[in-house]
């Protein structure tokens, strides 16, 4: 079924190089888009208070704040300071009216080869943040990323693992179920052989849905994402699987594109996104 335009959300990062915080909101409003995911880099550049004011004045809703987490360091002082950062980001997310803080685990410290240890620390870190997130009314959306960035961005690489992690966290803490969720990014998970079954297993855990496309000739591990419809990901089918579990939240276009979309006029980028809504999202 065609996506209801009211559900369209465009991440600020999709206009990362063209727009500052205020300019991105102007571009969204000009193009009839009233949902965004706020990026910390943009928000920090102007401050939380000013960011909240601009969101309110523009009528654009912040769906989430991206991205927190980074809880894999084996250095105890670094690990603690990351927890403190996340506590601040939870407060920031609450101040801008976002429903969730999207969290990625982080990768391996330099010289670290203990992948299991890094995963254990990330799990421990998320569990420690549950009470603060709950008090602030913010959900933590765990975002697994593609295995190719396991070493430097995320030691959580599949929806299957995310489900396993949430099974464990929920069995350890009664609050986990209401606080923790999953951000499903089609770019990160489209390859997963039993994705449909894992989406069924996740059920209502999926609270954020990020879309872009995997270009057949992709040339960068992170910064060469395609526009939905230009690559190999069946975003429409993945959306149907998620909606079969009751999801009717925003569909969030998140494109990192150093060589293409970040070089184009914001109005053109947003116009193409809206066109693709009818065909590829
Ligand atoms: Zn994402």
mmCIF file of C-alpha atoms and ligand atoms in Angstrom:
data_model
loop_
_atom_site.group_PDB
_atom_site.id
_atom_site.type_symbol
_atom_site.label_atom_id
_atom_site.label_comp_id
_atom_site.label_asym_id
_atom_site.label_seq_id
_atom_site.Cartn_x
_atom_site.Cartn_y
_atom_site.Cartn_z
ATOM 1 C CA UNK A 1 0.000 0.000 0.000
ATOM 2 C CA UNK A 2 1.229 3.489 -0.801
ATOM 3 C CA UNK A 3 2.851 5.237 2.119
ATOM 4 C CA UNK A 4 0.711 7.879 3.784
ATOM 5 C CA UNK A 5 2.757 11.100 3.244
ATOM 6 C CA UNK A 6 2.093 12.051 6.883
ATOM 7 C CA UNK A 7 4.301 9.131 7.910
ATOM 8 C CA UNK A 8 7.284 10.323 5.892
ATOM 9 C CA UNK A 9 10.259 11.383 8.002
ATOM 10 C CA UNK A 10 13.548 12.662 6.615
ATOM 11 C CA UNK A 11 16.656 12.497 8.782
ATOM 12 C CA UNK A 12 18.624 15.712 9.086
ATOM 13 C CA UNK A 13 21.676 13.732 7.998
ATOM 14 C CA UNK A 14 20.120 13.321 4.550
ATOM 15 C CA UNK A 15 20.898 17.038 4.037
ATOM 16 C CA UNK A 16 24.083 16.879 6.137
ATOM 17 C CA UNK A 17 26.326 18.952 3.882
ATOM 18 C CA UNK A 18 23.751 21.399 2.525
ATOM 19 C CA UNK A 19 21.858 22.565 5.615
ATOM 20 C CA UNK A 20 22.409 23.590 9.198
ATOM 21 C CA UNK A 21 19.722 22.819 11.770
ATOM 22 C CA UNK A 22 17.406 25.705 10.878
ATOM 23 C CA UNK A 23 17.926 25.380 7.123
ATOM 24 C CA UNK A 24 17.015 21.695 7.215
ATOM 25 C CA UNK A 25 13.717 22.503 8.962
ATOM 26 C CA UNK A 26 12.987 25.247 6.403
ATOM 27 C CA UNK A 27 13.621 22.806 3.565
ATOM 28 C CA UNK A 28 11.342 20.177 5.144
ATOM 29 C CA UNK A 29 8.503 22.641 5.686
ATOM 30 C CA UNK A 30 8.847 24.033 2.140
ATOM 31 C CA UNK A 31 8.394 20.499 0.860
ATOM 32 C CA UNK A 32 5.538 19.523 3.153
ATOM 33 C CA UNK A 33 7.585 17.197 5.385
ATOM 34 C CA UNK A 34 6.864 17.499 9.104
ATOM 35 C CA UNK A 35 8.908 14.724 10.690
ATOM 36 C CA UNK A 36 12.642 14.461 11.141
ATOM 37 C CA UNK A 37 15.251 12.576 13.107
ATOM 38 C CA UNK A 38 17.523 15.121 14.722
ATOM 39 C CA UNK A 39 21.271 14.545 14.466
ATOM 40 C CA UNK A 40 23.375 15.456 17.468
ATOM 41 C CA UNK A 41 26.016 17.248 15.390
ATOM 42 C CA UNK A 42 23.355 19.641 14.088
ATOM 43 C CA UNK A 43 21.719 20.118 17.466
ATOM 44 C CA UNK A 44 24.984 20.679 19.337
ATOM 45 C CA UNK A 45 25.955 23.366 16.842
ATOM 46 C CA UNK A 46 23.069 25.564 17.994
ATOM 47 C CA UNK A 47 22.256 24.187 21.454
ATOM 48 C CA UNK A 48 19.338 22.146 22.718
ATOM 49 C CA UNK A 49 17.201 25.100 23.759
ATOM 50 C CA UNK A 50 17.443 26.845 20.393
ATOM 51 C CA UNK A 51 16.904 23.530 18.588
ATOM 52 C CA UNK A 52 13.733 22.869 20.572
ATOM 53 C CA UNK A 53 12.456 26.352 19.827
ATOM 54 C CA UNK A 54 13.103 25.995 16.083
ATOM 55 C CA UNK A 55 11.355 22.626 15.983
ATOM 56 C CA UNK A 56 8.349 24.029 17.801
ATOM 57 C CA UNK A 57 8.143 27.129 15.608
ATOM 58 C CA UNK A 58 8.479 25.116 12.395
ATOM 59 C CA UNK A 59 5.898 22.491 13.314
ATOM 60 C CA UNK A 60 8.386 19.724 12.470
ATOM 61 C CA UNK A 61 8.309 16.815 14.948
ATOM 62 C CA UNK A 62 11.512 15.178 16.118
ATOM 63 C CA UNK A 63 10.915 11.444 15.870
ATOM 64 C CA UNK A 64 14.237 10.555 17.474
ATOM 65 C CA UNK A 65 17.700 11.793 18.332
ATOM 66 C CA UNK A 66 20.592 10.097 16.493
ATOM 67 C CA UNK A 67 22.859 8.606 17.574
ATOM 68 C CA UNK A 68 23.908 7.568 21.045
ATOM 69 C CA UNK A 69 25.428 4.416 22.468
ATOM 70 C CA UNK A 70 29.169 3.796 21.830
ATOM 71 C CA UNK A 71 29.468 1.563 24.872
ATOM 72 C CA UNK A 72 32.145 -0.952 23.930
ATOM 73 C CA UNK A 73 35.328 0.568 25.321
ATOM 74 C CA UNK A 74 37.416 -1.783 27.467
ATOM 75 C CA UNK A 75 38.894 1.221 29.274
ATOM 76 C CA UNK A 76 36.697 1.652 32.382
ATOM 77 C CA UNK A 77 37.062 5.457 32.415
ATOM 78 C CA UNK A 78 36.047 5.702 28.759
ATOM 79 C CA UNK A 79 33.132 3.357 29.350
ATOM 80 C CA UNK A 80 31.903 5.475 32.272
ATOM 81 C CA UNK A 81 32.278 8.680 30.317
ATOM 82 C CA UNK A 82 30.233 7.150 27.465
ATOM 83 C CA UNK A 83 27.494 6.308 29.945
ATOM 84 C CA UNK A 84 27.521 9.940 31.105
ATOM 85 C CA UNK A 85 27.325 11.125 27.483
ATOM 86 C CA UNK A 86 24.283 8.918 26.974
ATOM 87 C CA UNK A 87 22.601 10.302 30.081
ATOM 88 C CA UNK A 88 23.046 13.767 28.595
ATOM 89 C CA UNK A 89 21.733 12.628 25.199
ATOM 90 C CA UNK A 90 18.668 11.098 26.862
ATOM 91 C CA UNK A 91 17.968 14.520 28.423
ATOM 92 C CA UNK A 92 18.520 16.199 25.049
ATOM 93 C CA UNK A 93 16.140 13.771 23.350
ATOM 94 C CA UNK A 94 13.495 14.529 25.962
ATOM 95 C CA UNK A 95 14.027 18.295 25.585
ATOM 96 C CA UNK A 96 13.366 18.210 21.828
ATOM 97 C CA UNK A 97 10.270 16.051 22.298
ATOM 98 C CA UNK A 98 11.717 12.963 20.619
ATOM 99 C CA UNK A 99 10.289 9.558 21.464
ATOM 100 C CA UNK A 100 13.575 7.692 21.179
ATOM 101 C CA UNK A 101 17.325 7.916 21.296
ATOM 102 C CA UNK A 102 18.753 5.680 18.586
ATOM 103 C CA UNK A 103 21.742 3.815 19.993
ATOM 104 C CA UNK A 104 24.525 1.933 18.252
ATOM 105 C CA UNK A 105 26.975 -0.176 20.188
ATOM 106 C CA UNK A 106 30.279 1.208 18.919
ATOM 107 C CA UNK A 107 33.096 -0.965 17.550
ATOM 108 C CA UNK A 108 36.346 -2.297 18.942
ATOM 109 C CA UNK A 109 38.984 -0.231 20.723
ATOM 110 C CA UNK A 110 42.297 -0.063 18.884
ATOM 111 C CA UNK A 111 44.111 -3.352 19.376
ATOM 112 C CA UNK A 112 41.071 -5.061 20.909
ATOM 113 C CA UNK A 113 40.323 -8.495 19.445
ATOM 114 C CA UNK A 114 37.813 -9.580 22.057
ATOM 115 C CA UNK A 115 34.568 -9.207 20.139
ATOM 116 C CA UNK A 116 32.569 -11.162 22.722
ATOM 117 C CA UNK A 117 33.873 -8.833 25.457
ATOM 118 C CA UNK A 118 32.848 -5.750 23.479
ATOM 119 C CA UNK A 119 29.364 -7.173 23.002
ATOM 120 C CA UNK A 120 29.097 -7.910 26.702
ATOM 121 C CA UNK A 121 30.050 -4.341 27.629
ATOM 122 C CA UNK A 122 27.507 -2.861 25.213
ATOM 123 C CA UNK A 123 24.789 -5.041 26.685
ATOM 124 C CA UNK A 124 25.805 -4.001 30.188
ATOM 125 C CA UNK A 125 25.857 -0.334 29.168
ATOM 126 C CA UNK A 126 22.342 -0.461 27.715
ATOM 127 C CA UNK A 127 21.037 -2.169 30.831
ATOM 128 C CA UNK A 128 22.523 0.588 33.001
ATOM 129 C CA UNK A 129 20.770 3.306 30.983
ATOM 130 C CA UNK A 130 17.281 1.809 31.298
ATOM 131 C CA UNK A 131 16.271 3.619 34.542
ATOM 132 C CA UNK A 132 17.389 7.049 33.291
ATOM 133 C CA UNK A 133 15.681 6.587 29.947
ATOM 134 C CA UNK A 134 12.491 5.500 31.655
ATOM 135 C CA UNK A 135 12.551 8.496 33.997
ATOM 136 C CA UNK A 136 12.952 10.811 30.992
ATOM 137 C CA UNK A 137 10.217 9.053 28.993
ATOM 138 C CA UNK A 138 12.679 8.164 26.241
ATOM 139 C CA UNK A 139 12.949 4.808 24.533
ATOM 140 C CA UNK A 140 16.341 3.448 23.540
ATOM 141 C CA UNK A 141 16.201 2.080 19.999
ATOM 142 C CA UNK A 142 19.025 -0.395 19.470
ATOM 143 C CA UNK A 143 20.197 -0.190 15.875
ATOM 144 C CA UNK A 144 22.098 -3.181 14.485
ATOM 145 C CA UNK A 145 24.419 -2.160 11.655
ATOM 146 C CA UNK A 146 25.801 -4.038 8.660
ATOM 147 C CA UNK A 147 28.594 -6.511 9.538
ATOM 148 C CA UNK A 148 31.047 -4.557 7.411
ATOM 149 C CA UNK A 149 31.161 -1.851 10.109
ATOM 150 C CA UNK A 150 31.487 -4.305 13.001
ATOM 151 C CA UNK A 151 35.049 -3.197 13.753
ATOM 152 C CA UNK A 152 34.395 0.509 14.097
ATOM 153 C CA UNK A 153 30.671 1.246 14.477
ATOM 154 C CA UNK A 154 28.628 -1.655 15.757
ATOM 155 C CA UNK A 155 29.352 -5.064 17.207
ATOM 156 C CA UNK A 156 25.616 -5.738 16.896
ATOM 157 C CA UNK A 157 25.157 -6.836 13.288
ATOM 158 C CA UNK A 158 21.812 -8.530 12.783
ATOM 159 C CA UNK A 159 18.179 -8.409 13.810
ATOM 160 C CA UNK A 160 18.559 -11.939 15.149
ATOM 161 C CA UNK A 161 21.238 -10.734 17.604
ATOM 162 C CA UNK A 162 19.189 -7.661 18.521
ATOM 163 C CA UNK A 163 16.278 -9.951 19.373
ATOM 164 C CA UNK A 164 18.606 -12.185 21.423
ATOM 165 C CA UNK A 165 19.916 -9.128 23.289
ATOM 166 C CA UNK A 166 16.435 -7.868 24.057
ATOM 167 C CA UNK A 167 15.371 -11.333 25.208
ATOM 168 C CA UNK A 168 18.221 -11.231 27.679
ATOM 169 C CA UNK A 169 17.737 -7.627 28.797
ATOM 170 C CA UNK A 170 14.005 -8.183 29.251
ATOM 171 C CA UNK A 171 14.613 -11.249 31.377
ATOM 172 C CA UNK A 172 17.015 -9.243 33.576
ATOM 173 C CA UNK A 173 14.872 -6.134 34.037
ATOM 174 C CA UNK A 174 11.136 -5.601 34.232
ATOM 175 C CA UNK A 175 11.568 -2.078 32.841
ATOM 176 C CA UNK A 176 13.441 -3.216 29.742
ATOM 177 C CA UNK A 177 10.329 -4.110 27.786
ATOM 178 C CA UNK A 178 8.853 -0.617 27.992
ATOM 179 C CA UNK A 179 12.162 1.219 27.460
ATOM 180 C CA UNK A 180 14.085 -0.770 24.871
ATOM 181 C CA UNK A 181 13.197 -1.197 21.246
ATOM 182 C CA UNK A 182 14.849 -1.705 17.888
ATOM 183 C CA UNK A 183 15.646 0.717 15.072
ATOM 184 C CA UNK A 184 15.443 -1.367 11.924
ATOM 185 C CA UNK A 185 17.578 0.135 9.161
ATOM 186 C CA UNK A 186 16.970 -1.605 5.851
ATOM 187 C CA UNK A 187 20.501 -0.723 4.675
ATOM 188 C CA UNK A 188 21.961 -2.611 7.624
ATOM 189 C CA UNK A 189 19.714 -5.674 7.601
ATOM 190 C CA UNK A 190 18.433 -6.307 4.065
ATOM 191 C CA UNK A 191 20.894 -9.183 3.590
ATOM 192 C CA UNK A 192 19.651 -11.167 6.612
ATOM 193 C CA UNK A 193 18.421 -14.564 5.380
ATOM 194 C CA UNK A 194 15.554 -14.901 7.845
ATOM 195 C CA UNK A 195 14.718 -11.200 8.074
ATOM 196 C CA UNK A 196 10.972 -11.743 7.793
ATOM 197 C CA UNK A 197 11.015 -14.314 10.612
ATOM 198 C CA UNK A 198 13.163 -12.035 12.781
ATOM 199 C CA UNK A 199 10.761 -9.141 12.163
ATOM 200 C CA UNK A 200 7.916 -11.398 13.301
ATOM 201 C CA UNK A 201 9.951 -12.306 16.365
ATOM 202 C CA UNK A 202 10.685 -8.627 17.056
ATOM 203 C CA UNK A 203 6.986 -7.742 16.784
ATOM 204 C CA UNK A 204 6.300 -4.482 18.583
ATOM 205 C CA UNK A 205 9.957 -4.033 19.481
ATOM 206 C CA UNK A 206 10.510 -2.214 16.204
ATOM 207 C CA UNK A 207 10.058 1.470 16.989
ATOM 208 C CA UNK A 208 12.103 3.151 14.254
ATOM 209 C CA UNK A 209 12.332 2.206 10.571
ATOM 210 C CA UNK A 210 15.176 3.693 8.499
ATOM 211 C CA UNK A 211 15.261 3.335 4.710
ATOM 212 C CA UNK A 212 17.773 3.981 1.942
ATOM 213 C CA UNK A 213 19.210 1.700 -0.754
ATOM 214 C CA UNK A 214 22.237 -0.495 -1.357
ATOM 215 C CA UNK A 215 23.913 0.541 -4.606
ATOM 216 C CA UNK A 216 25.321 -2.355 -6.653
ATOM 217 C CA UNK A 217 28.589 -0.461 -7.167
ATOM 218 C CA UNK A 218 28.779 1.047 -3.674
ATOM 219 C CA UNK A 219 32.203 2.517 -3.018
ATOM 220 C CA UNK A 220 32.213 3.534 0.657
ATOM 221 C CA UNK A 221 31.469 1.559 3.816
ATOM 222 C CA UNK A 222 29.221 4.251 5.250
ATOM 223 C CA UNK A 223 28.864 7.267 3.037
ATOM 224 C CA UNK A 224 27.559 5.944 -0.263
ATOM 225 C CA UNK A 225 23.966 5.061 0.492
ATOM 226 C CA UNK A 226 21.472 5.186 -2.335
ATOM 227 C CA UNK A 227 18.009 6.694 -2.688
ATOM 228 C CA UNK A 228 15.234 4.098 -2.220
ATOM 229 C CA UNK A 229 14.542 2.651 -5.658
ATOM 230 C CA UNK A 230 18.118 3.008 -6.936
ATOM 231 C CA UNK A 231 19.555 -0.250 -5.575
ATOM 232 C CA UNK A 232 18.816 -3.768 -4.426
ATOM 233 C CA UNK A 233 16.740 -3.312 -1.266
ATOM 234 C CA UNK A 234 13.031 -4.113 -1.366
ATOM 235 C CA UNK A 235 12.049 -1.411 1.144
ATOM 236 C CA UNK A 236 8.379 -1.791 0.270
ATOM 237 C CA UNK A 237 8.380 -5.474 1.195
ATOM 238 C CA UNK A 238 10.299 -4.856 4.441
ATOM 239 C CA UNK A 239 7.787 -2.161 5.365
ATOM 240 C CA UNK A 240 4.947 -4.627 4.757
ATOM 241 C CA UNK A 241 6.609 -7.190 7.037
ATOM 242 C CA UNK A 242 6.962 -4.586 9.795
ATOM 243 C CA UNK A 243 3.423 -3.338 9.351
ATOM 244 C CA UNK A 244 2.156 -6.921 9.608
ATOM 245 C CA UNK A 245 3.440 -6.693 13.201
ATOM 246 C CA UNK A 246 1.327 -3.614 13.843
ATOM 247 C CA UNK A 247 3.910 -0.913 13.071
ATOM 248 C CA UNK A 248 2.342 2.275 11.739
ATOM 249 C CA UNK A 249 4.991 4.793 12.772
ATOM 250 C CA UNK A 250 7.223 6.979 10.666
ATOM 251 C CA UNK A 251 9.200 5.746 7.684
ATOM 252 C CA UNK A 252 12.529 7.505 7.950
ATOM 253 C CA UNK A 253 14.713 8.262 4.946
ATOM 254 C CA UNK A 254 18.317 8.264 6.117
ATOM 255 C CA UNK A 255 20.889 8.770 3.373
ATOM 256 C CA UNK A 256 24.612 9.305 3.857
ATOM 257 C CA UNK A 257 25.867 10.190 0.399
ATOM 258 C CA UNK A 258 29.117 12.064 0.109
ATOM 259 C CA UNK A 259 29.341 11.757 -3.659
ATOM 260 C CA UNK A 260 25.768 12.290 -4.727
ATOM 261 C CA UNK A 261 22.814 13.387 -2.579
ATOM 262 C CA UNK A 262 24.836 15.588 -0.208
ATOM 263 C CA UNK A 263 25.947 17.578 -3.253
ATOM 264 C CA UNK A 264 22.460 18.317 -4.556
ATOM 265 C CA UNK A 265 19.999 21.101 -3.923
ATOM 266 C CA UNK A 266 17.876 20.238 -0.835
ATOM 267 C CA UNK A 267 14.610 20.859 -2.683
ATOM 268 C CA UNK A 268 15.641 18.423 -5.392
ATOM 269 C CA UNK A 269 16.610 15.758 -2.826
ATOM 270 C CA UNK A 270 13.285 16.124 -1.003
ATOM 271 C CA UNK A 271 11.295 16.144 -4.241
ATOM 272 C CA UNK A 272 12.904 12.828 -5.284
ATOM 273 C CA UNK A 273 12.221 11.351 -1.825
ATOM 274 C CA UNK A 274 8.560 12.279 -2.122
ATOM 275 C CA UNK A 275 8.351 10.737 -5.589
ATOM 276 C CA UNK A 276 9.940 7.530 -4.307
ATOM 277 C CA UNK A 277 7.345 7.396 -1.533
ATOM 278 C CA UNK A 278 4.825 6.409 -4.160
ATOM 279 C CA UNK A 279 6.970 3.685 -5.720
ATOM 280 C CA UNK A 280 9.827 2.404 -3.579
ATOM 281 C CA UNK A 281 9.230 2.998 0.107
HETATM 282 ZN ZN1 LIG B 1 19.859 4.079 10.557
#
